[in-house]
mmCIF file of C-alpha atoms in Angstrom:
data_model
loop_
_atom_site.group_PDB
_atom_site.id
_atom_site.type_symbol
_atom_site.label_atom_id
_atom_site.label_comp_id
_atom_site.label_asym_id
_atom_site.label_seq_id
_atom_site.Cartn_x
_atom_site.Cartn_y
_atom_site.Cartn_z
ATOM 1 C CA UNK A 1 -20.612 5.353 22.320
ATOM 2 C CA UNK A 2 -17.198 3.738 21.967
ATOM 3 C CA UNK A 3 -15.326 4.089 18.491
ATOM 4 C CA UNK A 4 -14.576 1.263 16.066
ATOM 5 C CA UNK A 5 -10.584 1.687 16.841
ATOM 6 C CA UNK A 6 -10.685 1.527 20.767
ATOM 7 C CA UNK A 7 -12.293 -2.185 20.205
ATOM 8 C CA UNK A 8 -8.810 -3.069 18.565
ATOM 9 C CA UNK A 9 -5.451 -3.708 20.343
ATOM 10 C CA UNK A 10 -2.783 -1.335 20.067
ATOM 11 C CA UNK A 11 -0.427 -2.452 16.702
ATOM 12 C CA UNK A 12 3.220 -1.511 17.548
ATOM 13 C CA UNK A 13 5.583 -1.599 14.604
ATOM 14 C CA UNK A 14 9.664 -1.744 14.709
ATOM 15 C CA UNK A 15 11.443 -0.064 12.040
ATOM 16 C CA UNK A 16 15.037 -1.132 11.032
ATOM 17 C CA UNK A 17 17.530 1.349 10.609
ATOM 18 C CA UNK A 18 20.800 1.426 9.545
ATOM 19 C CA UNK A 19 23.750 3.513 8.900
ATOM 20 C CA UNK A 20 23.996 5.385 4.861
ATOM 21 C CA UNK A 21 19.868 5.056 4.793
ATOM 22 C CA UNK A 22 17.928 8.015 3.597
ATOM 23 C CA UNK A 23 16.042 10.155 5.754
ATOM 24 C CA UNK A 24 12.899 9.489 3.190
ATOM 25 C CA UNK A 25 12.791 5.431 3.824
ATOM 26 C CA UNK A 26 13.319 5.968 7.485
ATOM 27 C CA UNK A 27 10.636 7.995 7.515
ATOM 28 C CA UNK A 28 7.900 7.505 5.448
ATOM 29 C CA UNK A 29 6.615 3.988 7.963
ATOM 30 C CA UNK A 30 6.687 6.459 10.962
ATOM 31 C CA UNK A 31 5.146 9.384 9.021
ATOM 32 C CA UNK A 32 2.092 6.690 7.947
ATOM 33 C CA UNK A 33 1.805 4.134 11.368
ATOM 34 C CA UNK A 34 2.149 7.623 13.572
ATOM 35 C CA UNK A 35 -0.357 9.115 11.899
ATOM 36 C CA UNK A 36 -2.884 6.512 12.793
ATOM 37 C CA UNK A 37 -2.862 7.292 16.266
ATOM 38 C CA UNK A 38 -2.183 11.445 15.804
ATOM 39 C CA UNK A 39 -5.700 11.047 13.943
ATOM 40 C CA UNK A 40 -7.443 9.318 16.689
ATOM 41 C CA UNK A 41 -7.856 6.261 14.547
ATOM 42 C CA UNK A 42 -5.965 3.346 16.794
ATOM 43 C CA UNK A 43 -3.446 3.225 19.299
ATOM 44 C CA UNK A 44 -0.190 2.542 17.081
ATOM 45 C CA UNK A 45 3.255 3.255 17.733
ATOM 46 C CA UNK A 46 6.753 2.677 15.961
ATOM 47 C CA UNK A 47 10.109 2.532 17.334
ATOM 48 C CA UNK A 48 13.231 2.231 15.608
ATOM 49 C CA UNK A 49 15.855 -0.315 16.425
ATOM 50 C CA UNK A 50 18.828 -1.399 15.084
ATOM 51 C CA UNK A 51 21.828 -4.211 16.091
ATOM 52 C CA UNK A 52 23.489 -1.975 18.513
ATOM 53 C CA UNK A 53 21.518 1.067 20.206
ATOM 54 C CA UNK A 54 22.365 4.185 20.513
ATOM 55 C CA UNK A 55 22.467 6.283 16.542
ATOM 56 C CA UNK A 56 22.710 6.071 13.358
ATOM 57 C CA UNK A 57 24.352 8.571 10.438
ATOM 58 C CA UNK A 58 21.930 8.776 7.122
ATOM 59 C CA UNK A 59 22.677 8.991 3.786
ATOM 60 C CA UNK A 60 22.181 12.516 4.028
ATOM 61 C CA UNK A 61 24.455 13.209 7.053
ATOM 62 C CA UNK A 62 22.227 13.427 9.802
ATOM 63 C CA UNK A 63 22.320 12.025 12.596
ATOM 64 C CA UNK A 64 19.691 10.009 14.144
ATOM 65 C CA UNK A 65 19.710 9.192 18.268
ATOM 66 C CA UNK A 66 17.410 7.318 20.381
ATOM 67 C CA UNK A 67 17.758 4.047 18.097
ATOM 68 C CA UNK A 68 17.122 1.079 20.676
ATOM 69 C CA UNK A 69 18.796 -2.426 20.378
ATOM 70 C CA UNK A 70 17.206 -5.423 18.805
ATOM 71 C CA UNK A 71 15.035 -6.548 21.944
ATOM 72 C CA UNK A 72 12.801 -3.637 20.813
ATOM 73 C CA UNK A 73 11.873 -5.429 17.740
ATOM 74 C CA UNK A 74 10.803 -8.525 20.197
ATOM 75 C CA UNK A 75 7.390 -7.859 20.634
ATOM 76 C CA UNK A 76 6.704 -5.744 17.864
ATOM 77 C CA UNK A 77 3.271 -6.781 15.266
ATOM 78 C CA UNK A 78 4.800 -5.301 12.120
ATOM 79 C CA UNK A 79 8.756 -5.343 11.691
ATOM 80 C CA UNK A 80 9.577 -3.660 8.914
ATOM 81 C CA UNK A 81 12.651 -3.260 6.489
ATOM 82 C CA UNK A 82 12.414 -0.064 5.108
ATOM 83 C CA UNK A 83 15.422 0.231 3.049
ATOM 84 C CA UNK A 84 18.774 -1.311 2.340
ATOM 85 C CA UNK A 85 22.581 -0.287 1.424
ATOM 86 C CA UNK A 86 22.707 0.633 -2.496
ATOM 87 C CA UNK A 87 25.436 -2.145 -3.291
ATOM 88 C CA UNK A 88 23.066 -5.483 -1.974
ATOM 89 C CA UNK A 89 25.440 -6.411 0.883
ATOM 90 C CA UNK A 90 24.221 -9.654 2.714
ATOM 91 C CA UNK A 91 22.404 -8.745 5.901
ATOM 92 C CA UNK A 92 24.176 -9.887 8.859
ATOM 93 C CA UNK A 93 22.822 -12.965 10.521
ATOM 94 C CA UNK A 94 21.723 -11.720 13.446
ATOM 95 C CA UNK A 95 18.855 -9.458 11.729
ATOM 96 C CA UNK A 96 17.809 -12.392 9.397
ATOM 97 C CA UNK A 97 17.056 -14.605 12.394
ATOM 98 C CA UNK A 98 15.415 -11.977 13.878
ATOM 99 C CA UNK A 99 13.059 -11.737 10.884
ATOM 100 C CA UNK A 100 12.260 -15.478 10.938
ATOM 101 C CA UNK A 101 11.766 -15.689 14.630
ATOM 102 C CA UNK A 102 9.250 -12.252 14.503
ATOM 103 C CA UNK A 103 7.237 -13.825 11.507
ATOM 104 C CA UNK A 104 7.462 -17.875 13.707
ATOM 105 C CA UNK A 105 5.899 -15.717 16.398
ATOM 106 C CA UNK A 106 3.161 -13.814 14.346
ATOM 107 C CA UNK A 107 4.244 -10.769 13.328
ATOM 108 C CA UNK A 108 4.117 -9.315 9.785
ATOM 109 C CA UNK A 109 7.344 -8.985 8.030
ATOM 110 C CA UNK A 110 7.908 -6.102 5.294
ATOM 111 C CA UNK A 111 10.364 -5.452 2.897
ATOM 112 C CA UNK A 112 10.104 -1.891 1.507
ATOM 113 C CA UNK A 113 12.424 -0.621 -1.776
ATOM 114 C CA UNK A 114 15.929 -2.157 -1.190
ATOM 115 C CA UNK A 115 14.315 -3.815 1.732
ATOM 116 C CA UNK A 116 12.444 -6.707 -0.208
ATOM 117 C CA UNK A 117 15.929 -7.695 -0.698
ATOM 118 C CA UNK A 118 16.878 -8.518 3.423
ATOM 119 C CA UNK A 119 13.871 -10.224 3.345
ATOM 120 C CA UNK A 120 14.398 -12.123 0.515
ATOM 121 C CA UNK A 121 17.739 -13.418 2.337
ATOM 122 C CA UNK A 122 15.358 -14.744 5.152
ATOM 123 C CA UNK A 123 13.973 -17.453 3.734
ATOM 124 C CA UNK A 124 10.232 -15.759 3.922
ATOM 125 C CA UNK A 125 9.982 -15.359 0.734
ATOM 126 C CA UNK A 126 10.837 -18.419 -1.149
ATOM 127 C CA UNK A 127 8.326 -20.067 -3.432
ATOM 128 C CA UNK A 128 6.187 -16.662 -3.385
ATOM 129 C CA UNK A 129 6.099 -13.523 -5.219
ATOM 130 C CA UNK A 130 7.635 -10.236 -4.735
ATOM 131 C CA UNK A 131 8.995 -6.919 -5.549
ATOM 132 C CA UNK A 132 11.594 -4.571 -5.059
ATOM 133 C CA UNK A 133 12.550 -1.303 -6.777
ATOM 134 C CA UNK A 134 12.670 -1.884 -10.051
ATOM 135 C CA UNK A 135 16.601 -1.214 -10.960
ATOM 136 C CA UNK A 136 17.079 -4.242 -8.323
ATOM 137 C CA UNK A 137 14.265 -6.792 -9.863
ATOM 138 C CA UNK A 138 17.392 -8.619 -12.012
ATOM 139 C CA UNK A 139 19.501 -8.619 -9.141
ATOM 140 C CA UNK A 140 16.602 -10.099 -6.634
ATOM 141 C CA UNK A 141 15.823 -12.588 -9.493
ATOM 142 C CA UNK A 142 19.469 -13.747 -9.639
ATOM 143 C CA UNK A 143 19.778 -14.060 -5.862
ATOM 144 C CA UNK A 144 17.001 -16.093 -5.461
ATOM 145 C CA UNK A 145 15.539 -18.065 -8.470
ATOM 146 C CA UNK A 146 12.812 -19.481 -6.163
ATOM 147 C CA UNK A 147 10.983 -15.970 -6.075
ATOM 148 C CA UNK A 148 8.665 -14.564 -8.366
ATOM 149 C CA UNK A 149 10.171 -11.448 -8.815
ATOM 150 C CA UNK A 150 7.331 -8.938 -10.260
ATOM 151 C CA UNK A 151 9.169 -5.912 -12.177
ATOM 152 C CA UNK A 152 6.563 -3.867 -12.322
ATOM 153 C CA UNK A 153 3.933 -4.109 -8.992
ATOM 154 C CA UNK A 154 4.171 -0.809 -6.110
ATOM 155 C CA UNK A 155 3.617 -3.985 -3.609
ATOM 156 C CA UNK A 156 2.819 -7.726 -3.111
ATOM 157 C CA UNK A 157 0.867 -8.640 0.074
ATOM 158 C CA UNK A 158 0.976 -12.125 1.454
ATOM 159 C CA UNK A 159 -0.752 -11.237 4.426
ATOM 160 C CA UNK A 160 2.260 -12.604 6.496
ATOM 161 C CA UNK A 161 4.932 -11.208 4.282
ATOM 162 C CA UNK A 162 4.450 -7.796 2.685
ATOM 163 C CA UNK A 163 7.189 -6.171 -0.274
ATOM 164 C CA UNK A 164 7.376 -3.005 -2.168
ATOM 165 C CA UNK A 165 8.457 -1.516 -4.717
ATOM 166 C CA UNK A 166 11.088 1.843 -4.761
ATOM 167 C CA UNK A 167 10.976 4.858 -2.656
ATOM 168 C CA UNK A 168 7.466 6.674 -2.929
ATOM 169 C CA UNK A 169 5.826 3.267 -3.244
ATOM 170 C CA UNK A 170 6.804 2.516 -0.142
ATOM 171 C CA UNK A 171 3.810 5.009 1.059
ATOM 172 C CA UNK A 172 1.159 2.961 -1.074
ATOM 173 C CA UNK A 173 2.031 -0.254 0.706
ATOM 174 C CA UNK A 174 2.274 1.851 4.286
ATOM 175 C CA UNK A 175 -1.184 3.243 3.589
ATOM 176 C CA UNK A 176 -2.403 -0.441 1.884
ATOM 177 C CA UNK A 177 -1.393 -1.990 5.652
ATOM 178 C CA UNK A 178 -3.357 1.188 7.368
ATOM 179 C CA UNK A 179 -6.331 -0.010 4.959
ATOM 180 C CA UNK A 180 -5.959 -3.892 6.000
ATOM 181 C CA UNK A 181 -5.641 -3.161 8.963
ATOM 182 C CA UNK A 182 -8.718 -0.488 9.730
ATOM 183 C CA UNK A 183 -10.519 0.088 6.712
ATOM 184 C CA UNK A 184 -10.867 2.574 3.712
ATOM 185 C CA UNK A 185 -11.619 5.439 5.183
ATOM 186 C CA UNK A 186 -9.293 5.336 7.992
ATOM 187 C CA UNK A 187 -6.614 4.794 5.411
ATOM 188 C CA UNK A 188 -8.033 7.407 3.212
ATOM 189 C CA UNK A 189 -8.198 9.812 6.073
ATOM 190 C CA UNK A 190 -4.279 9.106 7.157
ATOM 191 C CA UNK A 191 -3.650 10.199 3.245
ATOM 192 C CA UNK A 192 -5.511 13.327 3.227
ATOM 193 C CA UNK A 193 -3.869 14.043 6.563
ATOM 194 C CA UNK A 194 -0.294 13.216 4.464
ATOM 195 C CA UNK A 195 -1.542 14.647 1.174
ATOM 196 C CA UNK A 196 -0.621 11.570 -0.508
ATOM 197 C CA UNK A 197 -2.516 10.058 -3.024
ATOM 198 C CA UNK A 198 -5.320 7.455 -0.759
ATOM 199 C CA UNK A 199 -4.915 4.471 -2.788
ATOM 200 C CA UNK A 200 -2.445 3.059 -5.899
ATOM 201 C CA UNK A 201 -3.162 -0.462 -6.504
ATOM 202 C CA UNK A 202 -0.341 -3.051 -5.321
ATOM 203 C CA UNK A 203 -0.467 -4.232 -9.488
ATOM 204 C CA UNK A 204 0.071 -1.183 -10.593
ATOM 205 C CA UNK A 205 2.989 -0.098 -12.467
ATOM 206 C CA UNK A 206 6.114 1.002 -10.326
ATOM 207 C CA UNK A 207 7.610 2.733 -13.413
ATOM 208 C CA UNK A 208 6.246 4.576 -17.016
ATOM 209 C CA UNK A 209 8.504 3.904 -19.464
ATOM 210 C CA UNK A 210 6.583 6.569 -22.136
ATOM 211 C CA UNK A 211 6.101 9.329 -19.641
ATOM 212 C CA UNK A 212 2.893 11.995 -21.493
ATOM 213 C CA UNK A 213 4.196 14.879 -22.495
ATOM 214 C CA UNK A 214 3.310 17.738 -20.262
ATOM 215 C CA UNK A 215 0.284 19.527 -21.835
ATOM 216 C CA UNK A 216 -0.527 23.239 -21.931
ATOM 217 C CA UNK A 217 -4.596 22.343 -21.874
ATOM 218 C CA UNK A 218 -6.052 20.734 -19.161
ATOM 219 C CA UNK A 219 -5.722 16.287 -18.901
ATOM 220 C CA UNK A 220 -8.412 15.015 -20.710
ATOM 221 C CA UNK A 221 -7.734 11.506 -18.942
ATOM 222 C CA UNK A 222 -7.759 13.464 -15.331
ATOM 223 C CA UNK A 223 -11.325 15.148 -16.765
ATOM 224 C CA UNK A 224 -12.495 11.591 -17.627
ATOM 225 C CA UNK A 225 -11.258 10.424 -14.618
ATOM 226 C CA UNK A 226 -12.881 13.013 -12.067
ATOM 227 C CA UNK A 227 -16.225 12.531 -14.387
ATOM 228 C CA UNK A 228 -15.778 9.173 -13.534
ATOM 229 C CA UNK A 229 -16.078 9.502 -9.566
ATOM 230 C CA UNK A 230 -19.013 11.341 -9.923
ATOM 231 C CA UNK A 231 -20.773 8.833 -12.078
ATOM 232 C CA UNK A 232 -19.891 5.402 -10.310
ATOM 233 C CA UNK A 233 -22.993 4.219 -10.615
ATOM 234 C CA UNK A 234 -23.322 5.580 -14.579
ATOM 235 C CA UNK A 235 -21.971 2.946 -17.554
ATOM 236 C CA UNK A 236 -18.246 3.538 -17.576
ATOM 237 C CA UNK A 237 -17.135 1.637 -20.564
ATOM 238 C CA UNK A 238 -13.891 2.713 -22.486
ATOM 239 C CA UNK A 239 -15.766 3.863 -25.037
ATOM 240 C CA UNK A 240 -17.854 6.266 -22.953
ATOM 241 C CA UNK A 241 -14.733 7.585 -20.742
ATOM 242 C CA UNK A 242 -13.235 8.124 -24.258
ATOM 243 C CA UNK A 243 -16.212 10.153 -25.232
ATOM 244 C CA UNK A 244 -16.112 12.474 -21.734
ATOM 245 C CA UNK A 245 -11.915 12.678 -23.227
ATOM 246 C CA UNK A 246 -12.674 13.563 -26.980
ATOM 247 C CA UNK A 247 -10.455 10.828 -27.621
ATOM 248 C CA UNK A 248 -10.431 7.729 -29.866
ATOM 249 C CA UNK A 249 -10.725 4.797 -28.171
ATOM 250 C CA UNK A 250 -7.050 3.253 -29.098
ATOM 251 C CA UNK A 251 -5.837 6.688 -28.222
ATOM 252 C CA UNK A 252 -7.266 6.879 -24.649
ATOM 253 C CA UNK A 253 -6.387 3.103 -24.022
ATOM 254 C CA UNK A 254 -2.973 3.574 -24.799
ATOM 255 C CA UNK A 255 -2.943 7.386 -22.772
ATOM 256 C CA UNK A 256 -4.692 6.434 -20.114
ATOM 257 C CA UNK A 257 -2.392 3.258 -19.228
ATOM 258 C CA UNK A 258 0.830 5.553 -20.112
ATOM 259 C CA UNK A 259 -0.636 8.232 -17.398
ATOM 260 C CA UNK A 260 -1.694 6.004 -14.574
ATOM 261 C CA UNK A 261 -0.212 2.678 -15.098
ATOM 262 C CA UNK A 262 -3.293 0.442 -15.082
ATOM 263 C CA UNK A 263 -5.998 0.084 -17.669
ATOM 264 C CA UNK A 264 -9.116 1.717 -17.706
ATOM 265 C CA UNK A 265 -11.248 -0.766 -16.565
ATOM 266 C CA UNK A 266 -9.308 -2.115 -13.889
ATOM 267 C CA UNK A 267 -8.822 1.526 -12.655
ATOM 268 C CA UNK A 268 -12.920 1.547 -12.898
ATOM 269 C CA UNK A 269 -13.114 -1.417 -10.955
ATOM 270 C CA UNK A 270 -10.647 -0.378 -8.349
ATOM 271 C CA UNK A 271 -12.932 2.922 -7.680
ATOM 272 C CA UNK A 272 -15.607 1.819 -7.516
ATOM 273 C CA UNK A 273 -14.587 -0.988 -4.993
ATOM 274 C CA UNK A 274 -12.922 1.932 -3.043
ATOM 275 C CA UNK A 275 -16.771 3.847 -2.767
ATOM 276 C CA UNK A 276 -18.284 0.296 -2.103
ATOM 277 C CA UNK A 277 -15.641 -0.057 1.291
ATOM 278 C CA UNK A 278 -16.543 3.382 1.853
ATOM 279 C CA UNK A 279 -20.170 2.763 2.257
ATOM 280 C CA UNK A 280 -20.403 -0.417 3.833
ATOM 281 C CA UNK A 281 -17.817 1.498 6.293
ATOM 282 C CA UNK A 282 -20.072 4.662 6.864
ATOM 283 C CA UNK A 283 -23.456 4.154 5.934
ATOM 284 C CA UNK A 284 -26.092 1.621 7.126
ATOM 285 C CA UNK A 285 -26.800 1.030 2.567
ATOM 286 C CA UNK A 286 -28.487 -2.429 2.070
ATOM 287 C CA UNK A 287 -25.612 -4.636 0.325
ATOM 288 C CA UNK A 288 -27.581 -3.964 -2.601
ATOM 289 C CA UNK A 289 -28.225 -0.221 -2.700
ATOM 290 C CA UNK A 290 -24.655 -0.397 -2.360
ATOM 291 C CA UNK A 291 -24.199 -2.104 -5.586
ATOM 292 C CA UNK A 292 -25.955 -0.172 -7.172
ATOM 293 C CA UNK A 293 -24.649 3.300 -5.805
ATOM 294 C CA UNK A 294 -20.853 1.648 -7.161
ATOM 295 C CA UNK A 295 -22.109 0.647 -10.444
ATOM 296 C CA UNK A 296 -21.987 -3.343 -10.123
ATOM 297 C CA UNK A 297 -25.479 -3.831 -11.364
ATOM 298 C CA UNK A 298 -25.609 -6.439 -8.910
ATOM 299 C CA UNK A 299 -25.380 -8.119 -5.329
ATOM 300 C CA UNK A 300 -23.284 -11.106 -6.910
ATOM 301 C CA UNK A 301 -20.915 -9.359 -9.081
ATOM 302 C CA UNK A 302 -20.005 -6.456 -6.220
ATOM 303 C CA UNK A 303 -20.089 -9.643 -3.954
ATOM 304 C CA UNK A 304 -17.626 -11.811 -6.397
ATOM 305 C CA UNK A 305 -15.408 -8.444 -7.384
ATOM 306 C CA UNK A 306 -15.486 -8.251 -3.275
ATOM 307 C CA UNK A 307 -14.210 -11.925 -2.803
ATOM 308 C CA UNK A 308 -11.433 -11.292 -5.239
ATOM 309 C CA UNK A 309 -9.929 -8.022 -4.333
ATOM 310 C CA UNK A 310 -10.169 -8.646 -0.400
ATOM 311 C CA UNK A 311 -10.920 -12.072 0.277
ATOM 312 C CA UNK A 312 -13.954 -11.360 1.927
ATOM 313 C CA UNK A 313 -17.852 -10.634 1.249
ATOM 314 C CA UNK A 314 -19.260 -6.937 1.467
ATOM 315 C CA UNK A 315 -21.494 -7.936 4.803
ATOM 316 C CA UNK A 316 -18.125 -9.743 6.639
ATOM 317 C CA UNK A 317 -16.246 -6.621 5.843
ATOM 318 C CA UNK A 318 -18.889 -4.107 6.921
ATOM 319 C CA UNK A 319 -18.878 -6.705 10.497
ATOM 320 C CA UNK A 320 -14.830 -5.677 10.651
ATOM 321 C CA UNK A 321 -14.718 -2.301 9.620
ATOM 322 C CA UNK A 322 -17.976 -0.420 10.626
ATOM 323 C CA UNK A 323 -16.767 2.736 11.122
ATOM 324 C CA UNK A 324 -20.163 3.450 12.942
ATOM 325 C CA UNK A 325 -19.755 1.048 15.508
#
């Protein structure tokens, strides 16, 4: 029997690089795309290119050979920006035009951290939203007045256009294209593999501004949280999660956004939308065992909370991304 990823054409993705970037944005598309294939989940590759071939120096020091010219970016799927210099420097011509011709042909343009901002330059963005690291949102804003500059999101996905937010969320959107691209659990197997959190919502905050204090007895948010994944199918109002905490409701509201950036029903939703992907991925569940098994109560709201994270209904999705297959 022939798996669900040979039946899907090898995705090859070209990775800018540049003199003065860190080793961490180089990295962390390679780390994610490479590990598709080292898992035996797809044939996908990345390259690195850059306007001349031949090296670049990092911010670090290092030196980095084997970077190939800007033909290698020709017939790439994904071309992504993973970075940019510190001080917003206009990108040189040559690698805007090389932007708009990738997305004219098809390919899928992303702007991670500093990236968003090349990007931006390119013309892809205008009239849409976006995101950058979040000490550059002003300066993004200023540059172009014609973008909906988010301040807080870890990524915004237009489908054809994809931006993130700074440094480590740069992984979330990675692992959110791994997830488009071949399902939940492939993604959430690439995480485990990284030992990377499996899936941050692209609303989520990119920044706490009230950090918790570190306590010396154990999270009672990560307690009601874990009880939560067990009991996706149970009644997980804010009131009950604040019960499992020994919290007051206010309290846990107000903790619970301050620890994970999101409120607690959204993060409810989000899980149990995760275990809904996962089934209609792995198991052969009737649509509506499988709402019930997530906690939706019903076929039409998991099918309309379905439709409105992923633009697409539970037995369409199981069609793409049956893992079974």
């Amino acid at each position: 029997m022939r798996s669900g990823h040979d039946r899907r054409p090898p995705v090859r993705f070209a990775v800018y690089a540049f003199d003065d970037i860190t080793m961490f944005h180089l990295a962390v598309p390679q780390m994610v795309f490479d590990e598709v294939t080292r898992q035996g989940l797809g044939d996908w590759s990345t390259v690195l290119f850059s306007e001349r071939a031949g090296r670049v120096r990092t911010a670090e020091g290092y030196t980095v050979s084997g970077i190939e010219g800007m033909r290698a970016a020709s017939a790439a799927d994904v071309v992504v920006v993973p970075s940019w210099l510190a001080d917003g420097r206009s990108p040189s011509p040559v690698l805007l035009r090389l932007l708009t011709q990738a997305h004219a042909r098809g390919a899928t343009v992303v702007g991670l951290c500093l990236g968003s901002m090349v990007v931006a330059d390119s013309g892809l963005l205008d009239g849409r939203s976006a995101v950058t690291h979040w000490h550059a949102v002003d300066q993004l804003a200023a540059r172009h007045p014609g973008i909906a500059v988010d301040a807080a999101a870890l990524y915004v996905d237009h489908g054809d256009v994809l931006t993130s937010a700074g440094t480590a969320s740069g992984l979330d959107a990675c692992l959110h294209l791994v997830r488009t691209r071949l399902g939940a659990a492939a993604a959430n197997t690439v995480a485990r593999s990284l030992v990377v959190a499996p899936h941050r919502e692209g609303g989520q905050s990119q920044y706490i501004e009230r950090p918790v204090a570190p306590r010396a007895a154990p999270d009672p948010v990560a307690a009601a949280c874990e009880w939560a994944l067990e009991h996706l199918d149970d009644d997980l109002s804010v009131d009950n999660l604040a019960a499992v905490a020994h919290m007051s409701r206010r309290s846990f509201v107000r903790v619970f956004r301050a620890s994970t950036g999101t409120a607690p029903a959204a993060w409810v939703r989000s899980r149990r939308l995760d275990e809904a992907r996962r089934l209609l991925e792995t198991t052969d569940l009737a649509v509506e065992r499988v709402a019930a098994a997530c906690g939706f109560g019903s076929t039409v709201t998991l099918r309309q909370n379905f439709a409105s994270a992923f633009g697409s209904t539970p037995t369409g999705y199981r069609r793409r991304f049956d893992a079974r297959v």
